[in-house]
Short mmCIF file of C-alpha atoms and ligand atoms in Angstrom, two decimals:
data_model
loop_
_atom_site.label_atom_id
_atom_site.label_comp_id
_atom_site.label_asym_id
_atom_site.label_seq_id
_atom_site.Cartn_x
_atom_site.Cartn_y
_atom_site.Cartn_z
CA MET A 1 65.84 136.02 156.35
CA ASN A 2 63.25 133.30 157.02
CA VAL A 3 59.83 134.89 157.44
CA LEU A 4 56.76 132.97 158.57
CA VAL A 5 53.68 134.45 156.87
CA ILE A 6 50.43 133.82 158.72
CA ASN A 7 46.91 134.34 157.38
CA CYS A 8 44.54 133.49 160.20
CA GLY A 9 40.79 133.02 159.76
CA SER A 10 38.19 132.12 162.39
CA SER A 11 38.63 128.35 161.86
CA SER A 12 41.61 128.17 159.53
CA LEU A 13 45.25 129.22 159.39
CA LYS A 14 47.25 129.45 156.16
CA PHE A 15 51.00 129.83 156.35
CA GLN A 16 54.15 130.04 154.24
CA LEU A 17 57.76 130.07 155.34
CA ILE A 18 59.61 132.28 152.88
CA ASP A 19 63.33 132.97 152.52
CA SER A 20 63.03 136.68 151.84
CA ASP A 21 66.57 136.91 150.41
CA SER A 22 65.98 134.43 147.58
CA GLU A 23 62.17 134.97 147.74
CA ASN A 24 61.73 131.19 147.64
CA VAL A 25 58.92 129.43 149.49
CA ILE A 26 60.50 126.93 151.89
CA ALA A 27 57.27 125.36 153.17
CA LYS A 28 53.56 126.10 153.14
CA GLY A 29 50.33 124.72 154.46
CA LEU A 30 46.91 125.08 155.91
CA CYS A 31 45.29 124.22 159.25
CA GLU A 32 41.60 123.51 158.72
CA ARG A 33 38.65 123.15 161.09
CA ILE A 34 40.34 124.76 164.10
CA GLY A 35 38.00 124.41 167.08
CA ILE A 36 35.82 121.98 165.12
CA GLU A 37 35.89 118.19 165.00
CA GLY A 38 38.03 116.74 162.21
CA SER A 39 40.83 119.33 162.31
CA ARG A 40 43.95 118.71 160.25
CA LEU A 41 47.14 120.28 159.00
CA VAL A 42 48.03 119.91 155.33
CA TYR A 43 51.71 120.74 155.03
CA THR A 44 54.06 120.92 152.05
CA PRO A 45 57.81 121.05 152.76
CA VAL A 46 58.66 122.67 149.42
CA ALA A 47 62.41 122.76 150.11
CA ARG A 48 62.40 119.01 150.81
CA GLY A 49 60.86 117.91 147.55
CA GLY A 50 57.37 119.17 148.21
CA GLU A 51 55.52 115.97 149.03
CA LYS A 52 52.28 116.85 150.87
CA VAL A 53 51.86 115.61 154.45
CA THR A 54 48.47 115.50 156.18
CA LEU A 55 48.45 115.49 159.98
CA GLU A 56 45.10 114.82 161.63
CA GLU A 57 45.02 115.91 165.24
CA ALA A 58 42.58 117.81 167.44
CA MET A 59 43.14 121.60 167.30
CA PRO A 60 40.92 123.06 170.00
CA ASP A 61 42.33 126.55 169.45
CA HIS A 62 44.72 128.60 167.31
CA THR A 63 47.61 128.19 169.76
CA LYS A 64 47.49 124.45 169.14
CA ALA A 65 47.34 125.09 165.37
CA VAL A 66 50.43 127.33 165.48
CA GLN A 67 52.17 124.74 167.68
CA MET A 68 51.48 122.06 165.06
CA VAL A 69 52.81 124.32 162.30
CA LEU A 70 56.03 124.99 164.26
CA ASP A 71 56.41 121.29 165.06
CA ALA A 72 56.00 120.40 161.37
CA LEU A 73 58.54 123.05 160.30
CA THR A 74 61.14 121.68 162.76
CA ASP A 75 60.23 117.98 162.45
CA ALA A 76 63.19 115.61 161.91
CA GLU A 77 61.49 113.87 158.99
CA HIS A 78 59.43 116.60 157.27
CA GLY A 79 60.92 119.77 158.72
CA VAL A 80 62.68 122.52 156.78
CA VAL A 81 64.55 124.24 159.64
CA LYS A 82 66.62 122.76 162.47
CA SER A 83 65.15 124.93 165.20
CA LEU A 84 62.72 127.78 165.75
CA SER A 85 65.64 130.21 166.00
CA GLU A 86 65.86 129.96 162.19
CA ILE A 87 62.45 131.69 161.92
CA GLU A 88 63.52 135.29 162.24
CA ALA A 89 60.25 137.18 161.82
CA VAL A 90 56.51 136.66 161.41
CA GLY A 91 54.27 138.61 159.03
CA HIS A 92 50.56 138.60 159.79
CA ARG A 93 47.87 139.39 157.26
CA ILE A 94 45.35 141.73 158.89
CA VAL A 95 42.09 142.43 157.09
CA HIS A 96 41.08 145.88 158.35
CA GLY A 97 43.39 148.69 159.33
CA GLY A 98 40.73 151.40 159.13
CA GLU A 99 42.25 154.87 158.75
CA LYS A 100 44.86 154.07 161.41
CA PHE A 101 47.16 151.98 159.25
CA ALA A 102 48.23 153.24 155.84
CA SER A 103 51.21 150.87 155.67
CA SER A 104 52.59 147.71 157.22
CA THR A 105 53.65 148.15 160.84
CA LEU A 106 55.75 146.40 163.50
CA LEU A 107 53.36 144.84 166.00
CA THR A 108 53.66 146.61 169.35
CA GLU A 109 51.13 146.66 172.19
CA GLU A 110 49.86 150.00 170.87
CA VAL A 111 49.45 148.67 167.30
CA ILE A 112 47.61 145.59 168.54
CA ALA A 113 45.24 147.85 170.49
CA GLY A 114 44.70 149.81 167.24
CA ILE A 115 43.84 146.61 165.35
CA LYS A 116 41.35 145.75 168.11
CA GLU A 117 39.76 149.17 167.66
CA CYS A 118 39.24 148.40 163.95
CA SER A 119 37.39 145.20 164.80
CA ASP A 120 33.92 146.66 164.49
CA LEU A 121 34.75 147.43 160.84
CA ALA A 122 35.58 143.73 160.21
CA PRO A 123 33.92 141.76 163.02
CA LEU A 124 34.51 138.38 161.38
CA HIS A 125 38.11 138.94 160.35
CA ASN A 126 40.10 141.19 162.71
CA PRO A 127 39.34 139.16 165.87
CA ALA A 128 40.57 136.02 164.07
CA ASN A 129 43.74 137.84 162.95
CA LEU A 130 44.33 138.95 166.54
CA ILE A 131 43.97 135.39 167.81
CA GLY A 132 46.69 134.36 165.32
CA ILE A 133 48.99 137.13 166.58
CA GLU A 134 48.43 136.14 170.20
CA ALA A 135 49.12 132.46 169.49
CA CYS A 136 52.39 133.28 167.68
CA GLN A 137 53.52 135.67 170.41
CA LYS A 138 52.93 132.98 173.00
CA LEU A 139 54.93 130.33 171.13
CA MET A 140 57.62 132.57 169.64
CA PRO A 141 58.39 135.15 172.32
CA GLY A 142 60.88 137.77 171.24
CA VAL A 143 60.45 137.11 167.50
CA PRO A 144 59.60 140.40 165.74
CA MET A 145 56.15 140.45 164.13
CA VAL A 146 54.64 142.72 161.49
CA GLY A 147 51.02 143.43 160.54
CA VAL A 148 50.27 143.79 156.82
CA PHE A 149 46.83 145.27 156.16
CA ASP A 150 44.45 144.45 153.31
CA THR A 151 43.17 148.01 153.42
CA ALA A 152 46.51 149.86 153.64
CA PHE A 153 47.33 150.25 149.93
CA HIS A 154 43.95 151.94 149.36
CA GLN A 155 44.52 154.60 152.01
CA THR A 156 45.88 156.96 149.32
CA MET A 157 42.41 157.27 147.76
CA PRO A 158 41.27 160.88 147.68
CA GLU A 159 38.25 161.97 149.68
CA LYS A 160 36.07 162.22 146.57
CA ALA A 161 36.65 158.50 145.93
CA TYR A 162 36.17 157.22 149.46
CA LEU A 163 33.19 159.27 150.64
CA TYR A 164 29.65 157.96 150.24
CA GLY A 165 26.77 160.26 149.39
CA ILE A 166 25.25 160.00 152.85
CA PRO A 167 25.25 162.47 155.77
CA TYR A 168 28.85 163.48 156.44
CA SER A 169 28.28 162.95 160.16
CA TYR A 170 28.38 159.17 159.52
CA TYR A 171 31.92 159.56 158.30
CA ARG A 172 32.88 161.98 161.05
CA GLU A 173 31.39 159.93 163.87
CA HIS A 174 31.61 156.33 162.67
CA LYS A 175 34.26 156.45 159.91
CA ILE A 176 31.76 155.10 157.38
CA ARG A 177 33.63 155.40 154.07
CA ARG A 178 35.07 153.23 151.34
CA TYR A 179 38.23 151.39 152.50
CA GLY A 180 38.80 148.69 149.85
CA PHE A 181 40.38 145.25 150.32
CA HIS A 182 42.84 142.91 148.54
CA GLY A 183 45.28 145.82 148.86
CA THR A 184 48.36 143.60 149.15
CA SER A 185 47.43 141.91 145.87
CA HIS A 186 46.64 145.19 144.09
CA LYS A 187 50.01 146.58 145.20
CA TYR A 188 51.99 143.51 144.15
CA VAL A 189 50.29 143.25 140.75
CA SER A 190 50.48 146.95 139.89
CA GLN A 191 54.20 147.09 140.78
CA LYS A 192 54.83 143.99 138.69
CA ALA A 193 52.86 145.51 135.79
CA ALA A 194 55.10 148.59 135.76
CA GLU A 195 58.12 146.26 135.74
CA LEU A 196 56.69 144.34 132.76
CA LEU A 197 55.91 147.57 130.94
CA GLY A 198 59.53 148.62 131.56
CA ARG A 199 58.42 151.95 132.99
CA PRO A 200 58.73 153.63 136.40
CA PHE A 201 55.79 152.73 138.66
CA GLU A 202 55.44 156.45 139.46
CA GLU A 203 54.58 157.21 135.82
CA CYS A 204 51.98 154.51 135.09
CA LYS A 205 48.19 154.38 135.06
CA ILE A 206 47.23 150.81 135.90
CA VAL A 207 43.92 149.01 136.45
CA VAL A 208 44.14 145.79 138.46
CA CYS A 209 41.26 143.30 138.20
CA HIS A 210 41.60 140.87 141.14
CA LEU A 211 39.01 138.29 140.10
CA GLY A 212 38.76 135.41 142.55
CA ASN A 213 35.99 134.16 144.75
CA GLY A 214 36.17 137.65 146.23
CA ALA A 215 36.74 140.18 143.46
CA SER A 216 37.77 143.82 143.26
CA VAL A 217 39.17 146.33 140.77
CA SER A 218 41.52 149.18 141.56
CA ALA A 219 42.91 152.21 139.79
CA VAL A 220 46.60 152.79 140.50
CA ARG A 221 47.96 156.11 139.28
CA GLU A 222 51.62 157.04 139.65
CA GLY A 223 52.16 154.25 142.19
CA LYS A 224 49.18 155.16 144.36
CA CYS A 225 45.72 153.69 144.58
CA VAL A 226 43.18 156.36 143.57
CA ASP A 227 40.03 154.24 143.59
CA THR A 228 38.83 150.71 144.26
CA SER A 229 35.56 148.83 143.97
CA MET A 230 35.13 147.37 147.47
CA GLY A 231 33.81 149.66 150.17
CA LEU A 232 33.30 149.79 153.91
CA THR A 233 33.12 146.01 153.64
CA PRO A 234 34.04 143.59 150.84
CA LEU A 235 30.37 143.43 149.76
CA GLU A 236 30.53 146.43 147.42
CA GLY A 237 31.67 146.46 143.80
CA LEU A 238 31.86 143.55 141.41
CA ILE A 239 29.50 140.59 141.27
CA MET A 240 31.56 137.97 143.14
CA GLY A 241 31.44 134.24 143.89
CA THR A 242 28.68 134.61 146.47
CA ARG A 243 28.56 138.38 147.16
CA SER A 244 26.13 140.66 145.35
CA GLY A 245 28.45 143.63 144.76
CA ASP A 246 26.81 146.99 143.90
CA MET A 247 23.04 147.17 144.11
CA ASP A 248 20.28 149.58 144.99
CA PRO A 249 20.25 149.68 148.81
CA ALA A 250 16.43 149.92 148.69
CA ILE A 251 16.40 146.24 147.63
CA ILE A 252 17.06 145.32 151.26
CA GLU A 253 13.80 146.81 152.48
CA PHE A 254 11.97 145.41 149.44
CA ILE A 255 13.13 141.83 150.13
CA ALA A 256 12.36 142.24 153.85
CA ASN A 257 8.77 143.21 153.02
CA LYS A 258 8.21 140.65 150.25
CA GLU A 259 9.78 137.67 152.01
CA GLY A 260 9.43 138.60 155.68
CA LYS A 261 13.20 138.35 156.25
CA SER A 262 15.27 139.99 158.96
CA LEU A 263 18.21 142.30 158.30
CA GLU A 264 20.54 139.52 159.43
CA ASP A 265 18.94 137.03 156.98
CA ILE A 266 19.26 139.47 154.10
CA MET A 267 22.91 140.30 154.86
CA LYS A 268 23.64 136.58 154.85
CA ILE A 269 21.90 136.22 151.47
CA LEU A 270 23.88 139.15 150.03
CA ASN A 271 27.19 137.78 151.32
CA LYS A 272 26.78 134.03 150.92
CA GLU A 273 23.99 133.26 148.46
CA SER A 274 24.29 136.01 145.86
CA GLY A 275 26.93 136.82 143.23
CA VAL A 276 27.41 134.26 140.45
CA LEU A 277 26.04 131.55 142.76
CA GLY A 278 22.75 133.42 143.13
CA LEU A 279 22.60 134.59 139.52
CA SER A 280 23.11 131.03 138.27
CA ASP A 281 20.12 129.91 140.38
CA GLY A 282 22.43 128.06 142.75
CA LEU A 283 24.38 126.21 140.02
CA SER A 284 27.84 127.16 141.36
CA SER A 285 30.09 129.89 142.69
CA ASP A 286 32.99 128.21 140.88
CA PHE A 287 33.76 129.69 137.48
CA ARG A 288 34.88 126.32 136.12
CA ASP A 289 31.31 125.03 136.51
CA LEU A 290 29.89 128.20 135.00
CA GLU A 291 32.25 127.95 132.03
CA ASP A 292 31.19 124.33 131.48
CA ALA A 293 27.54 125.46 131.47
CA TYR A 294 28.39 128.37 129.14
CA ALA A 295 29.95 125.97 126.62
CA LYS A 296 26.81 123.83 126.38
CA GLU A 297 24.50 124.34 123.43
CA GLY A 298 21.34 126.25 124.36
CA ASP A 299 22.69 127.21 127.80
CA GLU A 300 21.14 130.28 129.37
CA VAL A 301 22.35 130.06 132.96
CA GLY A 302 26.11 130.18 132.34
CA LYS A 303 25.60 132.84 129.67
CA ARG A 304 23.58 135.28 131.76
CA THR A 305 25.85 134.77 134.78
CA LEU A 306 29.20 135.22 133.03
CA GLU A 307 27.90 138.08 130.90
CA ALA A 308 26.61 139.97 133.94
CA PHE A 309 29.91 139.33 135.77
CA CYS A 310 32.09 140.48 132.85
CA TYR A 311 29.91 143.50 132.04
CA ARG A 312 30.35 144.76 135.60
CA VAL A 313 34.14 144.33 135.43
CA ALA A 314 34.23 146.18 132.08
CA LYS A 315 32.15 149.05 133.49
CA TYR A 316 34.63 149.47 136.35
CA ILE A 317 37.57 149.48 133.94
CA GLY A 318 35.77 152.16 131.91
CA SER A 319 35.11 154.28 134.98
CA TYR A 320 38.75 154.00 136.08
CA ALA A 321 39.91 155.13 132.63
CA VAL A 322 37.96 158.29 133.42
CA ALA A 323 39.25 158.47 137.03
CA MET A 324 42.87 158.37 135.80
CA ASN A 325 42.36 160.18 132.48
CA GLY A 326 43.75 157.15 130.63
CA ILE A 327 45.09 153.64 131.19
CA ASP A 328 48.51 152.16 130.34
CA ALA A 329 47.79 148.61 131.51
CA ILE A 330 44.87 146.41 132.52
CA CYS A 331 45.96 143.49 134.71
CA PHE A 332 44.11 140.27 135.47
CA THR A 333 44.93 138.31 138.59
CA ALA A 334 43.59 135.78 141.21
CA GLY A 335 41.79 132.46 140.54
CA VAL A 336 39.51 133.61 137.72
CA GLY A 337 41.65 136.46 136.38
CA GLU A 338 44.72 134.22 136.05
CA ASN A 339 42.96 131.10 134.75
CA SER A 340 40.00 132.07 132.62
CA PRO A 341 40.74 133.04 129.01
CA LEU A 342 36.96 133.14 128.45
CA VAL A 343 36.35 135.79 131.13
CA ARG A 344 39.30 137.90 129.87
CA ASN A 345 37.92 137.61 126.34
CA LEU A 346 34.37 138.53 127.28
CA ILE A 347 35.66 141.64 129.05
CA CYS A 348 38.28 142.79 126.55
CA GLU A 349 36.76 141.84 123.20
CA ASN A 350 33.19 142.91 124.00
CA TYR A 351 33.83 146.22 125.69
CA LEU A 352 37.40 147.51 125.47
CA GLN A 353 38.04 147.61 121.74
CA PHE A 354 37.19 151.32 121.64
CA MET A 355 40.30 151.92 123.79
CA GLY A 356 42.36 150.02 121.22
CA VAL A 357 42.58 146.77 123.24
CA GLU A 358 43.09 143.66 121.13
CA LEU A 359 44.02 140.29 122.65
CA ASP A 360 46.49 137.82 121.19
CA GLN A 361 44.37 134.68 121.49
CA GLU A 362 47.32 132.32 121.64
CA LEU A 363 48.86 134.22 124.56
CA ASN A 364 45.44 134.58 126.21
CA GLY A 365 45.29 130.76 126.28
CA LYS A 366 48.47 130.46 128.39
CA ARG A 367 48.58 130.36 132.18
CA GLY A 368 50.84 130.31 135.21
CA GLN A 369 53.23 133.10 134.30
CA ASP A 370 53.47 136.88 133.97
CA LEU A 371 52.36 137.68 130.44
CA VAL A 372 51.36 140.53 128.15
CA ILE A 373 48.36 139.07 126.27
CA SER A 374 47.41 142.05 124.09
CA LYS A 375 48.82 142.75 120.63
CA ASN A 376 47.74 146.35 120.07
CA GLU A 377 50.51 148.93 119.66
CA LYS A 378 48.32 151.78 120.83
CA GLY A 379 45.99 151.73 123.80
CA PRO A 380 46.39 149.88 127.09
CA LYS A 381 48.38 146.65 127.30
CA VAL A 382 46.55 143.70 128.86
CA LEU A 383 48.56 141.63 131.36
CA VAL A 384 48.05 138.43 133.30
CA ILE A 385 50.02 138.48 136.55
CA PRO A 386 49.70 135.68 139.12
CA THR A 387 49.30 137.43 142.46
CA ASP A 388 51.54 136.68 145.45
CA GLU A 389 50.22 138.22 148.64
CA GLU A 390 52.46 136.07 150.86
CA LEU A 391 55.61 137.28 149.14
CA MET A 392 54.45 140.86 149.57
CA ILE A 393 53.89 140.23 153.30
CA ALA A 394 57.35 138.65 153.60
CA ARG A 395 58.92 141.65 151.81
CA ASP A 396 57.21 144.21 154.06
CA THR A 397 58.06 142.18 157.16
CA THR A 398 61.73 141.94 156.20
CA ALA A 399 61.95 145.66 155.42
CA LEU A 400 60.54 146.58 158.84
CA VAL A 401 62.52 144.03 160.85
CA LYS A 402 65.97 144.54 159.29
P1 AMP B 501 40.73 132.72 144.51
O1 AMP B 501 39.66 133.30 145.41
O2 AMP B 501 41.65 133.74 143.95
O3 AMP B 501 41.43 131.54 145.12
O4 AMP B 501 39.94 132.13 143.24
C1 AMP B 501 39.11 131.02 143.36
C2 AMP B 501 38.24 130.89 142.14
O5 AMP B 501 39.03 130.83 140.94
C3 AMP B 501 37.45 129.58 142.11
O6 AMP B 501 36.25 129.70 142.82
C4 AMP B 501 37.19 129.39 140.65
O7 AMP B 501 35.95 129.99 140.35
C5 AMP B 501 38.28 130.17 139.94
N1 AMP B 501 39.15 129.28 139.13
C6 AMP B 501 40.18 128.52 139.56
N2 AMP B 501 40.73 127.84 138.52
C7 AMP B 501 40.02 128.18 137.41
C8 AMP B 501 40.08 127.83 136.04
N3 AMP B 501 41.00 126.96 135.58
N4 AMP B 501 39.18 128.37 135.19
C9 AMP B 501 38.25 129.25 135.65
N5 AMP B 501 38.15 129.63 136.94
C10 AMP B 501 39.00 129.11 137.81
#
């Protein structure tokens, strides 16, 4: 079955057309600057040799963006399908499902209303996701559509893991609790890890470190998420590209008083100007730049930034060893987790040796494939697993539509 996977942001739209039987990507691409001057579609018809095509055309709204995607997919020269009837289902990535959605769901009027209700939990993301759904429904009437939620996999967390130590009435009345994000990636990687370990998913204790520009760690016990580092919003947890992660909430009032900033200013700083970008004094949010700095003689900036980042990841792994009473596998995924032997080394060699973890440095230097990179017989295995959220969305969509 050909499934169109859509990941819609406020001014962008990423897509993949996946044959869910062979699990091959047929075409993929990105619409950028929707509603802004200079919009364009970058499209790769993978099944036709994969040469990139860039189409520059005004995209005043998401409907126009989806129209351009459908035109490209059916184009005589660059297309990969003869007509739209060959696209049998659409899977939409939805950021926040609140407590309403613990699994992927067929999009009905009622479900769409439920996603709207979750919008105040993700005011930047859910409305954009809904716009993408609406645009697809308009242009592909009658094609079944499925919502796949970033929060869903974490809905199995027990109360003790998702409650904050604040008045319970905030949970009761406003649903303020930890939700977690990157759930589709955590699910894909933990399932794959069990496969690589050659053991049933339902018997494994797995920690997944999704280290990208956004970063989170999760504890997956017996096939279910039991804890994760992101919270009500993606701001909690690890030090990220530009997000602060965990900090003393009193810092907000302190900065407001010292610098005369508003709440809105400070939230922007914590989301966009903090993390490794802030820690490196504005050097970069990109780990490649930080690694270059780290490698220079006498460098302090790269060193303090990467060490603080890795220390936080290691502390989460340690706490999840306690949460699960042991760990069988520690997995690294996403941009940094998949591509940075240095980060994996700083985490594993500096902090995890007490668990028995020992990396095989030759294997740690490889990239682009599923790999076990540890050489210890006892203690947790360390794995690198390239994540594939789109494939996961295509799988869930197919299962619900068939
Ligand atoms: P993601 O959010 O998963 O797309 O990850 C993006 C981040 O991965 C970038 O901001 C980089 O910091 C990081 N990254 C990508 N390639 C490399 C690499 N070869 N070495 C280190 N970090 C990388």
